[in-house]
């Protein structure tokens, strides 16, 4: 009987093994065909969908795919992508939008993030403010989805975090610097970098040291930057990874700031970063790092002015977007009229909306400061009226907000161009002007709503 039980268990084990293997996402690149002239006249053709540089009618879409160790699959593909974008820059100028996807996503043409990114590019391509510049999207793909089985893929959160930070330390940094080099060839060019979830972690890992150097040396005016806007949405990376950048910004006055260098937008409704992330960090760091309490003169309670001790355990378990001391603004969506509009308030005006949330022992109203004028980092906390969950980043509310921000950067780069169409609203750092933000947002909202309508992501 015992022998039969052992034999009988073999098929069950094989079934489980087969399910695991069959449920694994590919480790190979999704786009491996070279660009050919007119390759996306038929966007549904395999020639288009498998190309790492796609020439659509209104925009170009390039792919840069990386292994789990952070290396490009083929350096010649990256060279050809950069050469093609460089050619566009020389002939007509470029507005380049980089998107780095997050957890449970990849570069598959059927991935919802990629589909929504294409819709976003179609919207941006209709902007009159491009003024003959070519719109180029760059989709950075990595193995954010390692298992495709519905239940098991939820358990990959911590494993994918480690991979994301490895990818961020690898070839992505060099790619972004190469794109920035192209961007700086002409002041009319624009480069915006957007990362979500672990894609936000990749973005932070790839840019934070560069941004820190720019802030310390106050050299934005002389080409010191990495893109015109770095934006992370529900970033799944610990606050400790941005501490050096934050401290540089607190302690240095930037005299030539045109727009903020870095934007983080995180939602209270993101259960993955408020609960799963702290649990994983607590377990993962239990037997590795010895955390200490730090003395910081800039760290205090927003209400009582009491000086606080900055604890590494708090920096390690909270994401950079959820860490209350970093927060600068509270974003909500006002729905009192036919068209909603954003309400963006400094945390000093709404301190109870900028307190620690999720699994953390941090309490009170911790903050940092005083912040210098033109503080270059924007840490924005929002709620379910803007992002209803971790992956809800392409709904009309948050997308219109991001669209408005990028549109402002696009306008600012050509404000002196004779073909620029002034709409009665000034350009540059639009988040600092609430009424202008509201007006621009409302002008864009209906168009984006019609384009993006579908069931919200979880």
Coordinates of C-alpha atoms in Angstrom, one line a residue, residues 24-422:
X24 CA 6.6 30.5 -16.8
X25 CA 7.0 33.6 -19.0
X26 CA 9.6 33.5 -21.7
X27 CA 13.2 34.6 -20.9
X28 CA 13.7 35.6 -24.5
X29 CA 13.2 39.1 -26.1
X30 CA 9.8 39.7 -27.8
X31 CA 11.2 42.1 -30.5
X32 CA 14.1 40.9 -32.5
X33 CA 13.5 42.1 -36.1
X34 CA 15.4 45.1 -37.5
X35 CA 13.7 48.2 -38.8
X36 CA 12.6 48.4 -42.4
X37 CA 11.1 51.3 -44.2
X38 CA 7.3 51.4 -43.7
X39 CA 7.5 48.3 -41.4
X40 CA 4.2 49.3 -39.6
X41 CA 2.0 50.3 -42.5
X42 CA 0.1 47.3 -41.3
X43 CA 0.5 47.6 -37.5
X44 CA -0.9 44.1 -37.0
X45 CA 1.7 42.4 -39.2
X46 CA 4.4 40.2 -37.7
X47 CA 7.0 42.4 -39.4
X48 CA 5.7 45.3 -37.3
X49 CA 5.0 43.6 -34.0
X50 CA 8.4 41.8 -33.9
X51 CA 10.5 44.8 -34.8
X52 CA 12.5 46.6 -32.1
X53 CA 12.0 49.9 -34.0
X54 CA 8.4 50.4 -35.3
X55 CA 7.6 53.3 -37.6
X56 CA 3.9 54.1 -37.2
X57 CA 2.0 56.8 -39.1
X58 CA 1.9 59.3 -36.2
X59 CA 4.8 58.1 -34.0
X60 CA 7.8 55.8 -33.7
X61 CA 8.0 53.1 -31.1
X62 CA 11.3 51.6 -30.0
X63 CA 12.0 48.6 -27.7
X64 CA 14.9 48.0 -25.5
X65 CA 14.7 44.7 -23.7
X66 CA 16.9 43.5 -20.9
X67 CA 17.8 40.2 -19.2
X68 CA 17.3 39.6 -15.5
X69 CA 20.9 40.6 -14.9
X70 CA 20.3 44.0 -16.4
X71 CA 22.0 43.5 -19.8
X72 CA 20.6 44.3 -23.2
X73 CA 19.9 41.1 -25.1
X74 CA 21.7 42.5 -28.2
X75 CA 23.9 45.6 -28.1
X76 CA 23.5 46.1 -31.9
X77 CA 19.7 46.4 -31.4
X78 CA 20.3 49.2 -28.9
X79 CA 22.8 50.9 -31.2
X80 CA 20.3 50.8 -34.1
X81 CA 17.5 52.2 -31.9
X82 CA 19.7 55.1 -30.7
X83 CA 20.9 55.7 -34.3
X84 CA 17.3 55.9 -35.6
X85 CA 16.3 58.3 -32.8
X86 CA 19.4 60.4 -33.5
X87 CA 18.5 60.5 -37.1
X88 CA 15.0 61.8 -36.2
X89 CA 16.6 64.4 -34.0
X90 CA 18.8 65.7 -36.7
X91 CA 16.1 65.9 -39.4
X92 CA 13.1 67.3 -37.3
X93 CA 13.7 67.1 -33.6
X94 CA 12.2 64.6 -31.2
X95 CA 9.9 64.3 -28.2
X96 CA 10.9 61.0 -26.6
X97 CA 8.7 59.3 -24.0
X98 CA 10.3 56.4 -22.2
X99 CA 8.1 53.9 -20.3
X100 CA 9.5 51.3 -18.0
X101 CA 6.8 48.7 -17.0
X102 CA 6.4 47.1 -13.7
X103 CA 5.4 43.9 -11.9
X104 CA 3.4 41.3 -13.8
X105 CA 4.1 42.9 -17.2
X106 CA 6.6 42.5 -20.1
X107 CA 7.2 43.6 -23.7
X108 CA 4.7 41.2 -25.2
X109 CA 2.5 42.9 -27.8
X110 CA -0.5 41.6 -26.0
X111 CA 0.5 43.1 -22.6
X112 CA -2.0 45.7 -21.4
X113 CA 0.7 48.2 -20.4
X114 CA 2.1 48.2 -23.9
X115 CA -1.4 48.5 -25.5
X116 CA -2.1 51.5 -23.2
X117 CA 1.3 53.1 -23.9
X118 CA 0.5 53.0 -27.6
X119 CA -2.8 54.7 -26.9
X120 CA -1.0 57.3 -24.9
X121 CA 1.4 57.9 -27.8
X122 CA -1.5 58.3 -30.2
X123 CA -2.9 61.0 -27.9
X124 CA 0.4 62.8 -27.6
X125 CA 0.9 62.6 -31.4
X126 CA -2.2 64.7 -31.9
X127 CA -0.8 67.7 -29.9
X128 CA -0.2 70.8 -32.0
X129 CA 2.6 71.7 -29.6
X130 CA 4.9 69.0 -31.2
X131 CA 5.5 71.6 -33.9
X132 CA 6.9 69.1 -36.4
X133 CA 9.0 67.3 -33.9
X134 CA 8.7 63.5 -34.2
X135 CA 7.2 61.7 -31.3
X136 CA 9.2 58.6 -30.2
X137 CA 8.1 56.1 -27.6
X138 CA 10.7 53.9 -26.0
X139 CA 9.3 50.9 -24.2
X140 CA 11.9 49.3 -21.8
X141 CA 11.0 45.7 -21.3
X142 CA 12.2 43.3 -18.7
X143 CA 10.9 40.1 -17.1
X144 CA 8.4 41.7 -14.7
X145 CA 6.1 38.7 -15.4
X146 CA 7.9 35.5 -14.6
X147 CA 4.9 33.2 -14.0
X148 CA 1.7 33.6 -15.9
X149 CA -0.5 31.3 -13.7
X150 CA -3.2 33.5 -12.1
X151 CA -2.6 32.7 -8.4
X152 CA 1.1 31.8 -8.4
X153 CA 2.1 35.1 -10.2
X154 CA 0.9 37.0 -7.1
X155 CA 3.7 35.3 -5.1
X156 CA 6.5 36.7 -7.4
X157 CA 6.4 40.2 -5.8
X158 CA 9.6 39.9 -3.8
X159 CA 11.5 37.9 -6.4
X160 CA 10.7 40.5 -9.1
X161 CA 11.8 43.3 -6.8
X162 CA 15.4 41.9 -6.7
X163 CA 15.4 41.5 -10.5
X164 CA 14.1 45.1 -11.0
X165 CA 16.9 46.6 -8.9
X166 CA 19.5 44.5 -10.8
X167 CA 18.1 45.7 -14.1
X168 CA 18.2 49.3 -12.8
X169 CA 21.9 49.0 -12.0
X170 CA 22.6 47.6 -15.5
X171 CA 22.3 48.8 -19.0
X172 CA 19.2 50.9 -18.4
X173 CA 21.3 53.8 -16.9
X174 CA 23.5 53.9 -20.0
X175 CA 20.5 53.8 -22.3
X176 CA 18.9 56.7 -20.5
X177 CA 22.1 58.7 -20.6
X178 CA 22.5 58.0 -24.3
X179 CA 18.9 59.2 -24.9
X180 CA 19.6 62.3 -22.8
X181 CA 22.7 62.9 -25.0
X182 CA 20.4 62.9 -28.1
X183 CA 17.9 65.1 -26.2
X184 CA 20.5 67.8 -25.5
X185 CA 21.5 68.2 -29.2
X186 CA 18.7 70.8 -29.5
X187 CA 16.8 72.7 -26.9
X188 CA 13.5 71.9 -28.8
X189 CA 13.9 68.2 -27.9
X190 CA 12.2 66.7 -24.9
X191 CA 12.9 63.5 -23.0
X192 CA 10.4 62.3 -20.4
X193 CA 11.0 59.1 -18.4
X194 CA 8.1 57.3 -16.7
X195 CA 8.4 54.2 -14.6
X196 CA 5.7 52.2 -12.8
X197 CA 5.9 49.8 -9.8
X198 CA 9.2 47.9 -10.2
X199 CA 9.7 49.9 -13.3
X200 CA 9.7 52.8 -10.9
X201 CA 12.4 51.0 -8.9
X202 CA 14.4 50.5 -12.1
X203 CA 13.9 54.3 -12.9
X204 CA 15.1 55.3 -9.4
X205 CA 18.1 52.9 -9.5
X206 CA 19.1 54.2 -12.9
X207 CA 18.7 57.9 -12.3
X208 CA 19.1 58.8 -8.6
X209 CA 22.9 59.0 -8.5
X210 CA 22.9 61.1 -11.6
X211 CA 20.2 63.4 -10.2
X212 CA 22.1 63.7 -6.9
X213 CA 25.2 64.9 -8.7
X214 CA 23.2 67.4 -10.7
X215 CA 21.6 68.8 -7.5
X216 CA 24.9 69.0 -5.6
X217 CA 26.7 70.8 -8.4
X218 CA 23.7 73.0 -9.3
X219 CA 24.4 72.4 -13.0
X220 CA 20.9 72.0 -14.6
X221 CA 21.3 75.2 -16.5
X222 CA 24.4 73.8 -18.3
X223 CA 22.8 70.6 -19.5
X224 CA 23.0 68.8 -16.2
X225 CA 20.0 66.5 -16.2
X226 CA 18.8 63.1 -17.2
X227 CA 15.6 63.9 -19.2
X228 CA 13.3 66.8 -18.8
X229 CA 11.0 64.9 -16.4
X230 CA 11.6 61.8 -14.4
X231 CA 8.2 60.4 -13.2
X232 CA 7.6 57.3 -11.1
X233 CA 4.1 55.9 -10.3
X234 CA 3.6 53.7 -7.2
X235 CA 7.3 53.0 -7.2
X236 CA 8.2 49.7 -5.4
X237 CA 11.6 50.6 -4.0
X238 CA 12.5 51.4 -0.4
X239 CA 12.9 55.0 0.7
X240 CA 16.5 54.3 1.7
X241 CA 17.4 54.2 -2.0
X242 CA 16.5 57.8 -2.5
X243 CA 17.8 59.2 0.9
X244 CA 21.0 60.5 -0.6
X245 CA 19.1 62.3 -3.4
X246 CA 16.7 63.8 -0.9
X247 CA 19.4 65.0 1.4
X248 CA 21.2 66.6 -1.5
X249 CA 18.1 68.5 -2.4
X250 CA 17.4 69.6 1.2
X251 CA 20.9 70.9 1.6
X252 CA 21.5 72.6 -1.7
X253 CA 19.8 75.6 -3.3
X254 CA 19.2 75.2 -7.1
X255 CA 19.6 78.5 -8.8
X256 CA 18.7 77.5 -12.4
X257 CA 15.7 75.2 -11.9
X258 CA 13.2 75.3 -14.8
X259 CA 11.0 72.3 -13.8
X260 CA 11.3 69.8 -11.0
X261 CA 13.8 67.1 -11.7
X262 CA 11.9 64.2 -10.2
X263 CA 8.2 63.4 -9.6
X264 CA 6.9 60.5 -7.4
X265 CA 3.1 59.8 -7.4
X266 CA 1.8 57.1 -5.1
X267 CA -1.7 56.1 -4.0
X268 CA -3.2 55.3 -0.6
X269 CA -5.2 52.6 -2.5
X270 CA -2.0 50.7 -3.5
X271 CA -2.1 47.7 -1.2
X272 CA 0.9 46.0 -2.8
X273 CA 3.3 48.8 -1.7
X274 CA 1.5 49.5 1.6
X275 CA 1.3 45.8 2.8
X276 CA 3.1 43.3 0.6
X277 CA 6.2 45.4 0.3
X278 CA 6.8 46.0 4.1
X279 CA 6.3 42.3 4.8
X280 CA 8.8 41.3 2.2
X281 CA 11.3 43.9 3.3
X282 CA 11.0 42.9 6.9
X283 CA 11.6 39.2 6.2
X284 CA 14.3 39.9 3.6
X285 CA 16.3 42.2 5.8
X286 CA 15.9 40.3 9.1
X287 CA 19.2 38.4 8.7
X288 CA 21.1 40.7 6.4
X289 CA 21.5 44.4 7.5
X290 CA 21.9 45.8 11.0
X291 CA 19.7 48.9 11.0
X292 CA 20.6 52.0 13.0
X293 CA 19.0 55.2 14.2
X294 CA 20.3 58.3 12.4
X295 CA 20.7 61.8 13.7
X296 CA 19.4 64.3 11.1
X297 CA 19.0 68.0 11.8
X298 CA 16.3 68.4 9.1
X299 CA 13.9 65.7 10.5
X300 CA 11.1 66.8 12.7
X301 CA 7.3 66.6 13.4
X302 CA 5.3 68.8 11.1
X303 CA 2.8 69.8 13.8
X304 CA 4.8 69.9 17.0
X305 CA 8.2 70.9 15.5
X306 CA 9.7 68.2 17.8
X307 CA 13.1 66.9 16.4
X308 CA 12.8 63.2 15.5
X309 CA 15.2 60.3 15.1
X310 CA 15.4 59.0 11.5
X311 CA 15.3 55.2 11.7
X312 CA 16.7 52.9 9.0
X313 CA 14.0 50.4 9.7
X314 CA 11.4 53.0 8.6
X315 CA 13.5 53.8 5.5
X316 CA 13.7 50.1 4.6
X317 CA 10.1 49.0 4.9
X318 CA 8.4 52.0 3.3
X319 CA 8.6 52.7 -0.4
X320 CA 10.0 56.0 -1.5
X321 CA 6.6 57.2 -2.6
X322 CA 4.8 56.1 0.6
X323 CA 7.5 57.4 3.1
X324 CA 5.6 60.2 4.8
X325 CA 8.6 62.4 5.7
X326 CA 9.4 62.8 1.9
X327 CA 5.9 63.9 0.9
X328 CA 5.5 67.4 -0.5
X329 CA 1.9 67.4 -1.9
X330 CA -1.5 65.8 -1.6
X331 CA -3.4 65.1 -4.9
X332 CA -7.1 64.5 -5.1
X333 CA -9.7 64.6 -7.8
X334 CA -12.5 67.2 -7.5
X335 CA -15.7 65.8 -9.1
X336 CA -18.1 68.7 -8.3
X337 CA -18.6 69.6 -11.9
X338 CA -19.2 67.9 -15.2
X339 CA -15.4 67.5 -15.8
X340 CA -13.2 66.5 -12.8
X341 CA -10.1 68.5 -12.1
X342 CA -7.1 67.9 -9.8
X343 CA -6.6 69.5 -6.4
X344 CA -2.9 69.6 -5.6
X345 CA -2.1 71.0 -2.1
X346 CA 1.2 71.3 -0.2
X347 CA 1.4 68.9 2.7
X348 CA 1.9 71.9 5.1
X349 CA -1.7 72.9 4.3
X350 CA -3.2 69.4 4.7
X351 CA -0.8 67.7 7.2
X352 CA -3.3 65.0 8.2
X353 CA -3.4 63.8 4.6
X354 CA 0.4 63.3 4.5
X355 CA 0.8 60.9 7.5
X356 CA 2.3 57.4 7.5
X357 CA 0.0 54.7 6.2
X358 CA 0.2 50.9 5.7
X359 CA 2.3 48.5 7.7
X360 CA 4.7 50.8 9.5
X361 CA 5.6 51.7 13.1
X362 CA 6.2 55.3 12.0
X363 CA 3.5 57.7 13.3
X364 CA 2.7 61.3 13.9
X365 CA 3.4 63.9 11.2
X366 CA 7.1 63.3 10.4
X367 CA 8.6 65.6 7.7
X368 CA 11.9 67.1 6.5
X369 CA 12.9 70.7 6.1
X370 CA 13.0 73.5 5.8
X371 CA 13.0 72.9 2.0
X372 CA 14.9 75.4 -0.1
X373 CA 13.0 77.5 -2.7
X374 CA 12.5 75.6 -6.0
X375 CA 12.9 72.3 -4.3
X376 CA 13.6 69.9 -7.3
X377 CA 11.8 66.8 -5.9
X378 CA 8.0 66.4 -5.9
X379 CA 6.7 63.5 -3.7
X380 CA 2.9 63.5 -4.3
X381 CA 0.5 61.2 -2.4
X382 CA -2.9 60.6 -3.8
X383 CA -6.0 58.4 -3.2
X384 CA -8.4 56.1 -5.0
X385 CA -10.0 59.0 -6.9
X386 CA -6.8 59.2 -8.9
X387 CA -5.3 55.7 -8.7
X388 CA -7.6 52.9 -7.4
X389 CA -4.8 50.3 -7.1
X390 CA -1.2 49.4 -7.7
X391 CA -1.7 48.9 -11.5
X392 CA -4.3 51.5 -12.1
X393 CA -2.0 53.9 -14.0
X394 CA -3.8 54.4 -17.3
X395 CA -7.2 55.5 -16.0
X396 CA -8.3 58.9 -17.4
X397 CA -7.6 60.8 -14.1
X398 CA -4.0 59.9 -13.5
X399 CA -3.2 59.7 -17.2
X400 CA -4.6 63.2 -17.8
X401 CA -2.5 64.5 -14.9
X402 CA 0.7 63.0 -16.3
X403 CA -0.3 64.1 -19.8
X404 CA -0.7 67.7 -18.5
X405 CA 2.7 67.5 -16.9
X406 CA 4.4 66.2 -20.0
X407 CA 2.5 68.6 -22.2
X408 CA 3.8 71.5 -20.1
X409 CA 7.4 70.3 -20.6
X410 CA 6.8 69.8 -24.4
X411 CA 5.5 73.4 -24.6
X412 CA 8.3 74.9 -22.5
X413 CA 10.9 73.6 -24.9
X414 CA 9.4 75.5 -27.9
X415 CA 8.0 78.5 -26.1
X416 CA 10.2 80.8 -28.3
X417 CA 9.4 79.0 -31.5
X418 CA 7.4 81.3 -33.9
X419 CA 5.0 78.4 -34.5
X420 CA 4.2 78.0 -30.8
X421 CA 0.5 78.5 -30.1
X422 CA 0.0 80.3 -26.9

